[in-house]
Structures are given as C-alpha cells and as structure tokens.
XYZ file of C-alpha atoms in Angstrom:
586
model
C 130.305 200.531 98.933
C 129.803 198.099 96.688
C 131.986 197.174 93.540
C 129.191 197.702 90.875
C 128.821 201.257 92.474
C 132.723 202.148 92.126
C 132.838 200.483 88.677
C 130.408 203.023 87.321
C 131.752 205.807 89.269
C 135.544 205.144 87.662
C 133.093 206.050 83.736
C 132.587 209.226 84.997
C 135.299 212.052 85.537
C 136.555 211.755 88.972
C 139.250 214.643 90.112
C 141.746 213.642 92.285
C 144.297 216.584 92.753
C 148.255 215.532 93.576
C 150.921 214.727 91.158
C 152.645 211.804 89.507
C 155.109 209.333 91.227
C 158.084 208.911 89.325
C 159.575 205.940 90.568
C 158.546 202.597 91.569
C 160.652 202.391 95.015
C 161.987 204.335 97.619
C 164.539 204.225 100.134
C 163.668 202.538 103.438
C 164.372 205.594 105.300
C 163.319 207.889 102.814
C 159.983 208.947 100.291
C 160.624 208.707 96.584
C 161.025 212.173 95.253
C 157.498 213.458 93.787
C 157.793 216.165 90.826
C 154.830 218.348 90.934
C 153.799 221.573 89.384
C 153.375 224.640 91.506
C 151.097 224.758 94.066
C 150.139 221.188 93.786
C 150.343 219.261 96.419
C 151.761 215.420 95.851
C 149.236 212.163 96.244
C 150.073 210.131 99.512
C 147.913 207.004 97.748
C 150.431 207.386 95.201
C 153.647 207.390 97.945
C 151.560 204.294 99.042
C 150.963 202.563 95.599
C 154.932 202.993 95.050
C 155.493 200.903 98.229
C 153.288 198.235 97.416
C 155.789 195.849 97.998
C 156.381 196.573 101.960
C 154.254 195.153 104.327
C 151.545 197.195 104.939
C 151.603 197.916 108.397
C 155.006 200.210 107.334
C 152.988 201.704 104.669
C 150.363 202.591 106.897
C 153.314 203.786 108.908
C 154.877 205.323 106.612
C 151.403 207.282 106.177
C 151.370 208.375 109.149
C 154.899 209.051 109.566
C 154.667 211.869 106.643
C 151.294 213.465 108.080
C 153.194 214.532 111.353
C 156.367 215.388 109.804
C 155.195 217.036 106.368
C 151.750 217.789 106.687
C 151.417 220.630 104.163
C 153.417 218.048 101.487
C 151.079 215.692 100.700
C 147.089 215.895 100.292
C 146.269 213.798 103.394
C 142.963 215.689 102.843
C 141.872 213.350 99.499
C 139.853 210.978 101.423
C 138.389 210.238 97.731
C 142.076 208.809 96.831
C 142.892 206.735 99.054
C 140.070 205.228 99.253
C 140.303 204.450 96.080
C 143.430 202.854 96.601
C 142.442 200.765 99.234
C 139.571 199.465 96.807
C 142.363 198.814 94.262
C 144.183 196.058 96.949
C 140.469 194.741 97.584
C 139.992 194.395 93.837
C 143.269 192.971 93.562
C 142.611 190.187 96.343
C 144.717 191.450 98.984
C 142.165 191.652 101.195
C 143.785 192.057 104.499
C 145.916 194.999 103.154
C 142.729 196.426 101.890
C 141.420 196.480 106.061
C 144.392 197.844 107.049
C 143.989 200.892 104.773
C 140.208 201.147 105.572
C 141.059 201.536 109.225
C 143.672 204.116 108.765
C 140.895 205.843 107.348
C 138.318 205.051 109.680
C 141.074 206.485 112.326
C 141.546 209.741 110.305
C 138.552 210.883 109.010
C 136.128 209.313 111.463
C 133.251 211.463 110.688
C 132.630 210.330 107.219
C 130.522 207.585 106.777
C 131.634 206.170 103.779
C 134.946 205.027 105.270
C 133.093 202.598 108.023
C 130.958 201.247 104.684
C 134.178 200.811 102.935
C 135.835 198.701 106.024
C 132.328 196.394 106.467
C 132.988 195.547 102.732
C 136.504 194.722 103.210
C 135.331 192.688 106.424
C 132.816 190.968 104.302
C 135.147 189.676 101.509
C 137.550 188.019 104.507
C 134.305 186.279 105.192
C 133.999 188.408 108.586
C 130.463 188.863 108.687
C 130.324 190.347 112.299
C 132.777 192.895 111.983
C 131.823 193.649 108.336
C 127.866 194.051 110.425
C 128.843 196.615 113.248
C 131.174 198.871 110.067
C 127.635 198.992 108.035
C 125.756 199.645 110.910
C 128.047 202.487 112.038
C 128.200 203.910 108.712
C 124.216 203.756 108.321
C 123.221 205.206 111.530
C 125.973 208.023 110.490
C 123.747 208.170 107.261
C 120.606 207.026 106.628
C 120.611 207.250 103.001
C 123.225 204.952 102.543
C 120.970 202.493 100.760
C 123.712 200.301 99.855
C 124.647 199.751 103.887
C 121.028 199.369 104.439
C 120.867 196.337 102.709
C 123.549 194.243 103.400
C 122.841 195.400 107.163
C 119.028 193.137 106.374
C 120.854 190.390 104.231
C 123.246 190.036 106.994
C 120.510 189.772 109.506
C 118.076 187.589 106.947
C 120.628 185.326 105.783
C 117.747 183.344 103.570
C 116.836 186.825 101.907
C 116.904 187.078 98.449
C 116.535 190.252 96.789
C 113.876 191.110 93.761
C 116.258 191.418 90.255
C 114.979 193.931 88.103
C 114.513 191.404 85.622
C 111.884 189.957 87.965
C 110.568 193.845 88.488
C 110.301 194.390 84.657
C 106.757 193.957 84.737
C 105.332 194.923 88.498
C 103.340 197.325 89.365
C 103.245 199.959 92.174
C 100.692 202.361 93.077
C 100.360 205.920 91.366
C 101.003 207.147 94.944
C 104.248 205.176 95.191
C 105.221 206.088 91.971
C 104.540 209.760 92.719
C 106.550 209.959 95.979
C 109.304 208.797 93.907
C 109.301 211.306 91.153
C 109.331 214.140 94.387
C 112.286 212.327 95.548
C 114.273 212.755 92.147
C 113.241 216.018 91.131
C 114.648 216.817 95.089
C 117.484 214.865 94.936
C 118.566 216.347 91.327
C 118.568 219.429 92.212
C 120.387 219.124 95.786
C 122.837 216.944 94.844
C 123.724 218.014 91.048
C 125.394 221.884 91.237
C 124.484 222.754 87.741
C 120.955 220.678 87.390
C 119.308 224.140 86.038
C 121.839 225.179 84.023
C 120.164 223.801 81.136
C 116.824 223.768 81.735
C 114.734 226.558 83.361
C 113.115 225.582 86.651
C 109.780 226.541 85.414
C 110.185 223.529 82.728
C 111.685 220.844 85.255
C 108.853 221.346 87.621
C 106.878 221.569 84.524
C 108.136 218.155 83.663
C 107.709 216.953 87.102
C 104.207 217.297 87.176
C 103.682 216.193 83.820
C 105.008 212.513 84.673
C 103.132 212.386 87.804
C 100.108 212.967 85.946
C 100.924 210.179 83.602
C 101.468 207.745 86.943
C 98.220 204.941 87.628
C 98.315 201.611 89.973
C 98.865 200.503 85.841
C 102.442 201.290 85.207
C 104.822 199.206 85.658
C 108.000 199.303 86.786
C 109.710 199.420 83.662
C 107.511 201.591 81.824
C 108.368 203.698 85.381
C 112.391 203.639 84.351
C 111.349 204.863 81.145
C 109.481 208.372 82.643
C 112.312 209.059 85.174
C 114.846 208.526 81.851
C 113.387 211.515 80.796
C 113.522 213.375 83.641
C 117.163 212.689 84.679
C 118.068 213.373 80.877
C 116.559 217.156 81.037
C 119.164 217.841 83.041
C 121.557 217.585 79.874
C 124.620 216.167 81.575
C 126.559 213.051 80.856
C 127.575 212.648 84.401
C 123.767 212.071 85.079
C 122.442 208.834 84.256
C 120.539 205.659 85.335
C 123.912 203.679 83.939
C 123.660 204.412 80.343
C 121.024 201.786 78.892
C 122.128 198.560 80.338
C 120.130 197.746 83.066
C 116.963 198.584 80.657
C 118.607 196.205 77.894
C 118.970 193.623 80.326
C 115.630 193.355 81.981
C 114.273 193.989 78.909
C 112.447 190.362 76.857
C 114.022 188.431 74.601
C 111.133 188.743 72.604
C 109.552 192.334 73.145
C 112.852 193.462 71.632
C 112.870 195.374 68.079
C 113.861 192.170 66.176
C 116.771 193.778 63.827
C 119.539 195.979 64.275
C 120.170 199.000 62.693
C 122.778 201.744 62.422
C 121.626 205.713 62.087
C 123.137 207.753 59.844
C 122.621 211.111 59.038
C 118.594 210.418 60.162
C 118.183 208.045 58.180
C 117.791 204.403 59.574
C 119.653 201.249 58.417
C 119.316 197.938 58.729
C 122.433 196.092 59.330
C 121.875 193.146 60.574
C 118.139 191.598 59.597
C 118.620 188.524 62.479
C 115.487 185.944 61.962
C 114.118 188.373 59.509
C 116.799 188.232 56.463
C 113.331 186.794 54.559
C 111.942 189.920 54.709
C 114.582 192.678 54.984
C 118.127 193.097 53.323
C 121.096 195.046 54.670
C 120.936 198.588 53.891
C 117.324 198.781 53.676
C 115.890 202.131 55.028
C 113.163 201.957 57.351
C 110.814 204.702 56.842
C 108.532 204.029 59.938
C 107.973 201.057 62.829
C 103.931 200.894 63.896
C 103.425 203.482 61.826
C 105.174 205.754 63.338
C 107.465 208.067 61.433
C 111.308 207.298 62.617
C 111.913 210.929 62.885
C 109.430 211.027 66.025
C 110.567 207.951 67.009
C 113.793 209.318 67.503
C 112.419 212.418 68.734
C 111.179 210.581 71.401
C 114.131 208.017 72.422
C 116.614 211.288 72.029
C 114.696 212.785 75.407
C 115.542 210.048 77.730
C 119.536 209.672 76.275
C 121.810 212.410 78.548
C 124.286 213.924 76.788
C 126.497 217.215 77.897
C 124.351 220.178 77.082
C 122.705 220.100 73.849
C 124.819 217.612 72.071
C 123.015 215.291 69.828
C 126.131 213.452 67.940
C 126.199 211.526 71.787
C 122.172 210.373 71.765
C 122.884 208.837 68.084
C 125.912 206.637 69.087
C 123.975 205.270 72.494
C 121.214 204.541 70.165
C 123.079 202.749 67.649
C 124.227 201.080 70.773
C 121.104 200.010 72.283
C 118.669 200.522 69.450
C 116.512 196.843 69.511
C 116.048 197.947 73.520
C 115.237 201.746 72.906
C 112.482 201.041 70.414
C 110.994 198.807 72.401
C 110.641 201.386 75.210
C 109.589 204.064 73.060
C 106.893 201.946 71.744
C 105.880 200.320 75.105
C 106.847 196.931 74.015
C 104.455 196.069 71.209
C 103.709 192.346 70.546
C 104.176 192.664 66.876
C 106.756 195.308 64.554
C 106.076 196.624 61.617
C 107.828 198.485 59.291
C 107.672 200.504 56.177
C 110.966 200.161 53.854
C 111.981 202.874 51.359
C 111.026 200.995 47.640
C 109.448 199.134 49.527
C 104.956 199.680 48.495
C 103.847 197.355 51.416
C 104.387 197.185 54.967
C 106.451 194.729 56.277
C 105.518 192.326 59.568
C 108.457 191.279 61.501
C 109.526 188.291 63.415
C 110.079 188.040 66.484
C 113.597 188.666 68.179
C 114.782 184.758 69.160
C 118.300 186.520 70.405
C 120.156 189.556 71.715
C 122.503 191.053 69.434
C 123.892 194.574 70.493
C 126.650 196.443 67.882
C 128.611 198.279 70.002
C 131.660 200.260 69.018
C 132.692 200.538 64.833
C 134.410 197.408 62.730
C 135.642 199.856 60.877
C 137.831 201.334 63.817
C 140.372 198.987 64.618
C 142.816 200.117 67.465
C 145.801 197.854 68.758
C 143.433 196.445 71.212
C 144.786 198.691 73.984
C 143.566 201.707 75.141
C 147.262 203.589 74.182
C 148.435 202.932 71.097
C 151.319 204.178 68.333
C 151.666 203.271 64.588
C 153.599 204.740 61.807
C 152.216 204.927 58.624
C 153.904 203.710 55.347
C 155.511 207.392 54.351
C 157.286 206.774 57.509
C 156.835 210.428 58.440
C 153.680 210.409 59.921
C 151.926 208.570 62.753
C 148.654 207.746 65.084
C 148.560 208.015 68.645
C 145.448 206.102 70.287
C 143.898 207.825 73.490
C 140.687 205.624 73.862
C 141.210 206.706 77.537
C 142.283 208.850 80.161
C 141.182 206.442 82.651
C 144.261 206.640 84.545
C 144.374 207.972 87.932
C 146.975 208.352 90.324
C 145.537 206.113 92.745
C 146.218 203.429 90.151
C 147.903 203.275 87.007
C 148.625 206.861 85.922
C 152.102 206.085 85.596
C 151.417 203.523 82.813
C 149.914 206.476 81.129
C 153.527 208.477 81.516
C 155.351 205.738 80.628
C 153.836 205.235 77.037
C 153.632 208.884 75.988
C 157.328 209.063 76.860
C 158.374 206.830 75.472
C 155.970 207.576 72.164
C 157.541 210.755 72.043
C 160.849 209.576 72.254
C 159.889 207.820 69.024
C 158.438 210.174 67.855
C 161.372 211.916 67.699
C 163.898 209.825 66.749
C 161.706 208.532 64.039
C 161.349 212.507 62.710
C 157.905 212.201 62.539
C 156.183 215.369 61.063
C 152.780 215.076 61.516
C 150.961 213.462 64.069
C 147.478 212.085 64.293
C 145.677 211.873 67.582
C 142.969 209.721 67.727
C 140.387 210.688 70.834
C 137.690 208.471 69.101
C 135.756 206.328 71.916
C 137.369 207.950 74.699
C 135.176 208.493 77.466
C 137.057 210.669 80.143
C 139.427 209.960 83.065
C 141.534 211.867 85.069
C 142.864 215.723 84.634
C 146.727 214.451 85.584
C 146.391 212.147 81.913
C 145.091 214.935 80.138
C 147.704 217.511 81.312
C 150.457 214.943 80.733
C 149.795 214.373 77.223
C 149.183 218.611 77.072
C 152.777 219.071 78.152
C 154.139 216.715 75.542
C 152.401 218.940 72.962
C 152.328 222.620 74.011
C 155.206 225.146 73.459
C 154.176 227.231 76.724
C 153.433 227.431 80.155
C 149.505 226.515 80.397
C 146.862 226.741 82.889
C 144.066 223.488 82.766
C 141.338 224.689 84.711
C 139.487 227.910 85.030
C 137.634 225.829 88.316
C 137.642 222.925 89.999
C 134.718 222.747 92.534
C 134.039 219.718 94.209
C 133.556 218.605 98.185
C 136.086 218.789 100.734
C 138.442 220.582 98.870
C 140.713 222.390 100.806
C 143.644 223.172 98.397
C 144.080 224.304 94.271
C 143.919 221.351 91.985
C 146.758 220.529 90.274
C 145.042 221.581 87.196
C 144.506 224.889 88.789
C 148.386 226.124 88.493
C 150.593 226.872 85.933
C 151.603 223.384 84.254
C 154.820 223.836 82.654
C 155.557 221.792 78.632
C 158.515 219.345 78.886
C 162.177 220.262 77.664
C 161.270 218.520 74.304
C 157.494 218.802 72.673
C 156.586 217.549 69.662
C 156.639 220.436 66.618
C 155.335 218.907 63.818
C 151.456 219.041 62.571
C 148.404 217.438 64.378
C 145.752 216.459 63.925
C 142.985 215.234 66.060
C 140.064 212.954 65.616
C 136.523 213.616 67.756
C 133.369 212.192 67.840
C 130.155 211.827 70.021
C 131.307 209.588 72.207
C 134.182 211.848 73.484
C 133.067 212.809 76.914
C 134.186 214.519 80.106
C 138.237 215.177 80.226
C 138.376 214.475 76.585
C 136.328 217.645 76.566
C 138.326 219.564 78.556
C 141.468 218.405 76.322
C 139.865 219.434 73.070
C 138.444 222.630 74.430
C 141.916 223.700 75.131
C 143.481 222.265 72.245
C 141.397 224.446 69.997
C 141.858 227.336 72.643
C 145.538 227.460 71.385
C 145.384 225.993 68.173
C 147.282 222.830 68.550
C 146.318 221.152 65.433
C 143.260 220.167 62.817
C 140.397 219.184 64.317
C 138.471 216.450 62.248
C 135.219 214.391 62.700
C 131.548 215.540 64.141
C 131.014 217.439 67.003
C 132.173 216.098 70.155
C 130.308 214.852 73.023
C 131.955 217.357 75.338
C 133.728 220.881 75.783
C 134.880 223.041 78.460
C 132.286 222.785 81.157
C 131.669 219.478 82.956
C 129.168 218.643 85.426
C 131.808 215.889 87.265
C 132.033 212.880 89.579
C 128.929 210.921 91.130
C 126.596 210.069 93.760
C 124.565 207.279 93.441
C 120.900 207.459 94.403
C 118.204 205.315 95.212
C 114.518 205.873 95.007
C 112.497 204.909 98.364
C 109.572 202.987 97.051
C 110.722 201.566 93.584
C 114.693 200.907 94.396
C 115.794 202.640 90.681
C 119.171 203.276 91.351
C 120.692 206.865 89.043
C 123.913 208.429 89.064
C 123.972 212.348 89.636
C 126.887 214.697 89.069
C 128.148 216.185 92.676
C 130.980 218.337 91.367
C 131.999 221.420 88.531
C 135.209 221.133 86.548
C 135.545 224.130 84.254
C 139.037 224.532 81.914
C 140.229 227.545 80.861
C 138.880 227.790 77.129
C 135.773 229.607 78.795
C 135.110 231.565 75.599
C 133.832 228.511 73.904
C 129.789 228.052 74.079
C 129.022 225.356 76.888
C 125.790 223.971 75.110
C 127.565 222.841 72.292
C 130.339 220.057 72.164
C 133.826 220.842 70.276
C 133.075 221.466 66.943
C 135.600 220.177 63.978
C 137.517 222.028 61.469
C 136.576 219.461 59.002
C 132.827 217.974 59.477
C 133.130 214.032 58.089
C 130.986 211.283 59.169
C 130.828 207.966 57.902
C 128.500 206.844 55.436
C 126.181 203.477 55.388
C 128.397 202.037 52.885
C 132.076 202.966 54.587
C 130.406 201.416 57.894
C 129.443 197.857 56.489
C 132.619 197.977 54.228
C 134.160 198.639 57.641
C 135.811 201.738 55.990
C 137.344 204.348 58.681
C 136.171 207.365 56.633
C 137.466 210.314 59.328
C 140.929 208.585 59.593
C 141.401 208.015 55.597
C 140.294 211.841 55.598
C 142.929 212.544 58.476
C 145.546 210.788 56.753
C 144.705 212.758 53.146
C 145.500 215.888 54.825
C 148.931 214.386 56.092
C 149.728 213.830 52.369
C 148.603 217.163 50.773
C-alpha cells in the first residue's frame, strides 16, 4: 500500500499484541530474552528489529528458525506487525531488506492480499517495475477493492497517465446519479466495515440521513461541495477513528481566495479574531464576531460541528479542529461566498472583508511550549515537583517502543533520586498510539497488579492481547501526587489511559473534557468511493479498557474544569498548567 495510506493509519490506534524487547542484540546462536506479562505472547518483528544489524537473509532465518522450533512463543500470527516492520526498512531506504521481509510474508500468509501489494511497492521503489506489476496484479485479482493496486496496475500499464488532483476536482461536477451511487456505497461500506457504526446513532436516523443527502444531489454539485455532504455523513457515526483525514485534503484544494480571510480562535462560543491578515484596516485582535453573511456564528458552528468526528458526543474535539482549520471550514459551511461579511460586537455597522491573498493555519497553542520532543521531563524551581510530557504514545513495537521505555526509566529514576513529590503529567496534544506505551507508563505509576483491557476485538486475532492479562507495577513506582492535564485533542489510547487512571484514582485530573474515554472504535481501512475517488478512513476494530463503568458518550471529564481565556491565549499564557502547578504549591 501506499505510504500516504500507512502514514494516516500510524494517527489512529493500531493494536499490535506482543511485548517489549529489552535488549538491542542477541547471541548468534541464541534470541534475546523477551520479558512479557502473562499470557502474552512476545513480538517476532521486535526479535527482528533487535537484529537489525545481521544480514537479513539470517533474520529471515532466524524467523523461520523460531516458528518451527517455538511456535506457541512468539505471535507469528501478527501479520499487521511485521508488516509494519518491513515498511519501517522501506521507509528507512533499505529497500532490498524491505523485499526480503515482504516475501517471507508472501510465503507465510499467502492468502492475504495485502502482503503481494506490500511486495509490488517494495519492487517499485528498487525501480522493478515488472515484478512490482505481477505483486499488484496478484494482490488485485485476490481483491478487487484494492483501489490503491488498481491504480498503479493502469499507471504501470499507461506510463503517460496522469492522475486528476483534487485540487483540479475542487470544482467538477458529476451527475446526481453518480453522486447517488456513491452515497449507497458509504452508507454500505460504514456499516460493514466499522463494528460499532450504530452505536451512536440509531439506524432509522443514518438511513434517514442517507436519503436526505441524496435528495440534496443534482448534475450541479460539485465535487467539493460533494466532500462536504459525505463529511457529514461519516461524522454521524461519532468516532474519531472515522474520517476523510481530518480537514486537510479540504484545506488544500480549497482557493486561496474563497477562504474566510482572517483567523480566529473559539473560546467558550464566542469567536475571536486573532490574526486580521489583509484586513488589520478593518478588524483588531480580539474583536468578537457576532455573525459572517448574516448568519449568526452559533449556527454557523452548529453547522461545521456536524461534519467534525469526534469519539461519541464530545464537543471539546470539534472546537480544537476548528480552531485548526477555521478560514477552510467557513468557507464550506457557507459554500464559498465571493464576498465576507461580518458583524463585530461594538461594532453598529457591518463590516466587508478582503479577500484572503494567503494561507495562514494556527495549529497547536503558543502558549504550550514542550521541549520540542514528544517525551519530555522538567523540574520546577521548588525542586520538588516536576512535568512529564506524553504528546504521544506513538510508539509501537514494530518500531521504537523501546525509546518509549528507555525515557520513562530513566525519568523515574530521576524522579526518584531527585525526591520529587508531586508529579505533573501532561497528556495535552496527544493523539493515541499503542496499548504497550500506555501500560508501560501505567506500571511506573500503579501500586497493584492491573488489567488494561476489558476487550480487544480486532481481525485475525487468535490469542489475548497483551493488554488483556494481568500487567504487573514495577519493583519501584512513583508515590508522590499527580496530576494530569487533558484536553480535546486527547484521543484514542490516551483515552484508555485516563479512563483507567480515574478508575483507580491515580491523581487530579485538570483541564476540559477529553476527547476520549474507555471505548474506542480502533485501527483503519481505507475506502474509496467508485465514481468520485473520495478516499475516508473507517474504524475496523473495538478496544474496550476496563473502566467500563464510565459513560462511553462522554470523554474523561476533569476534577478541575479550566480553559484558557482569549487573553491567556494571545499573551501565550498556559492557564491549565499555571493552575496545575498552584495546586502543587497549596
């Protein structure tokens, strides 16, 4: 598959059962030791990963050397691991080593189709275009829907072929019959692929829905007013896992100068302007605008907050993507006027805007400043207490899970022999990863034996996920006071982590509700639709922890509710950890 494809898949929560490698090497006669909790089985792409640096025909001897010998070890079942392991040599430019890993797989599991479109890419980046032809042929005559083998099979064929960008789509037009057929296809492919798509939302209303946007469909519409409809419809679902990738394919199609033409922030429903672009004639920073085309911003929002998916009922999620992607939103919501304008609070006329000239997007916060890594570790001045940055739990054991290990180890080792007494754990930003980073950082901070998940339901599995048995806390935890920051933006494993962390009572929780809990909707298979080519991202797998007493429409809710005011955000003020760090001094 391609590498755009597994890029967005690593945003979403991908479970990959096994355990952690602890060493870097092993023996040449001999597999490095593998601790593992019981039950779990240990990662062979990890055993592989830790012999990086033999040649690879040994590791792929190696490989199979363990599968006849210890066969209930390892989980040679994982195809999902080790392929992504033999992506992480492709991505990493050993190409060749990459094949080699690709065939073993073809070899072992040669019934899956995926692992024949995995080889043709490998083939294609050694510039073998005919055996990188017959791998994407074999994988789409295995299965047809494999869109992504489909084309490169023409391309390869049509070498002068050059595909239609969407930026060159933005304005096309299909017919209301193709448009019709493909709203059928996703309302189908939702609810085959996604195993909680009507959790949510009756199936009297998605039908409901269905029809309404096919109803709404004329040899008119254009594409992108098209992306806009099925938005909605793939947000109803009310999973995070579910997308058409966020906002950024919409932002980037999108016209310079159809674009709302100033940023703002929202804040407690009311809407900022913090940045005025070619229009700091006519607005200042921190005006309040009331209402764009005379439309109230309240239903504007209203409106925008339908086609943003967020985990259940969450709404602190919808508000960050739109302070993320506001200029582009707007201008969807509003079907790309030629002219904005806008009311302003003290303000007795309407106001006329310029046109945008430039892009400007504010992602993230100025006023949260991080180490510029996603793990990070500061003392503060009373020398007794400390933050701990998690922006992620993006590491897997295919990859870099023991960087993960390595820092909170050795940050609790500090930790200790700095006699730190209360600790702040910032989850602000973090998006997910993987269960095995989660648990790790659990077992640094629990005093007992702990169970992660409640269930863990996802494709071919064939044994408990390590999450699944009894994960046991290290010799040493930490016993002071914590503390732990949450937002909107907290998603997936960050939910699980929280969910359990309040479960037990691990600490003060402190910000707005979270964009997550205890029930997640995980992994993802990438669609297309037949007649328009939108590409969306649905959730194939459940991934449940054990804090099921906690309500699954709502995200983790604090202990102490503080948000950030207008003023803290352009005085680039963090407000929740000033408040965190007051209760460390009380």
């Amino acid at each position: 598959m391609r590498h755009y494809y597994l890029t967005l898949l690593l945003l979403s929560l991908i479970i990959l059962p096994g355990c952690a490698l602890k060493q870097n090497t092993v023996p040449d006669a001999a597999v490095t030791e593998v601790e593992s909790q019981p039950t779990a089985l240990a990662s062979i792409a990890e055993v592989l990963k830790a012999n990086d640096h033999r040649p690879v025909a040994e590791r792929i001897a190696l490989y199979r050397q363990l599968r006849k010998e210890q066969p209930e070890a390892y989980n040679f079942w994982n195809q999902d691991e080790l392929t992504m392991y033999g992506y992480g040599l492709l991505w990493g430019e050993k190409t060749t080593e990459a094949i080699e890993v690709f065939k073993l797989m073809v070899a072992e599991f040669p019934n899956t189709a995926n692992n024949y479109d995995s080889l043709g890419e490998a083939y294609l980046a050694n510039g073998d275009e005919e055996k990188a032809l017959v791998n994407y042929q074999k994988a789409l005559k295995m299965d047809p829907d494999n869109f992504n083998a489909e084309d490169i099979v023409y391309r390869l064929r049509h070498p002068g072929f050059v595909p239609e960008t969407d930026e060159e789509k933005f304005a096309k037009v299909y017919t209301a019959a193709e448009y019709s057929a493909d709203l059928d296809q996703l309302a189908a492919r939702l609810l085959k692929v996604h195993p909680n798509a009507l959790k949510f939302i009756s199936a009297e209303d998605f039908r409901s829905l269905i029809e309404q946007k096919k109803a709404l469909m004329t040899d008119q519409t254009t594409y992108a007013e098209f992306r806009w409809h099925c938005a909605e419809i793939i947000a109803s679902v009310n999973c995070s896992h579910t997308s058409m990738g966020r906002f950024s394919l919409e932002s980037k199609m999108l016209p310079t100068a159809l674009r709302f033409p100033v940023q703002t922030r929202l804040v407690d429903g009311q809407l900022f302007v913090v940045d005025p672009m070619g229009n700091d004639d006519r607005l200042a920073v921190k005006d309040e605008i009331l209402s764009v085309n005379d439309i109230p911003v309240a239903s504007l929002l209203k409106d925008i907050y339908r086609r943003i998916p967020s985990q259940g009922y969450v709404e602190t999620t919808k508000r960050h993507e739109f302070n993320f992607w506001g200029t582009g939103m707007i201008a969807y919501a509003m079907n790309f006027p030629q002219t904005y304008e806008v009311t302003v609070k003290g303000k007795s006329t309407s106001i006329v805007l310029s046109p945008a000239k430039e892009i400007r997007n504010h992602f993230g916060n100025p006023a949260i400043k991080g180490c510029g890594e996603p793990l990070c570790y500061e003392v503060l001045e009373d020398g007794k207490s400390a933050v701990l940055t998690v922006l992620s739990f993006n590491f897997y054991p295919w990859n870099n899970l023991d960087v993960f290990e390595a820092f909170m180890d050795k940050t609790f080792r500090k930790i200790a022999a700095d006699g730190i007494e209360q600790l702040i754990i910032d989850l602000r930003y973090n998006g997910g990863g993987s269960s095995e980073s989660s648990i790790y950082l659990l077992r640094h901070l629990m005093q007992k034996p702990f169970t992660y998940y409640s269930r863990a339901e996802y494709e071919g599995k064939q044994k408990p996920a390590a999450g699944e048995s009894v994960q046991l806390p290290f010799d040493t935890t930490f016993q002071g006071k914590l503390y732990f920051l949450i937002d909107g933006i907290g998603n997936s494993t960050t939910g699980h982590f929280m969910s359990l962390a309040q479960k037990w009572e691990l600490g003060t929780i402190i910000g707005e509700e979270l964009g997550s809990n205890q029930f997640c909707s995980a992994g993802q298979t990438v669609c297309r639709l037949s007649n328009t080519k939108v590409l969306y991202y649905v959730a194939n797998n459940t991934h449940v922890s054990t804090a099921t007493s906690l309500p699954d429409e709502t995200g983790i809710l604090p202990d102490h509710y503080v948000s950030q005011s207008i003023d803290d955000y352009l005085n680039e003020i963090d407000t929740v950890l000033e408040f965190a760090i007051g209760l460390t001094r009380m």
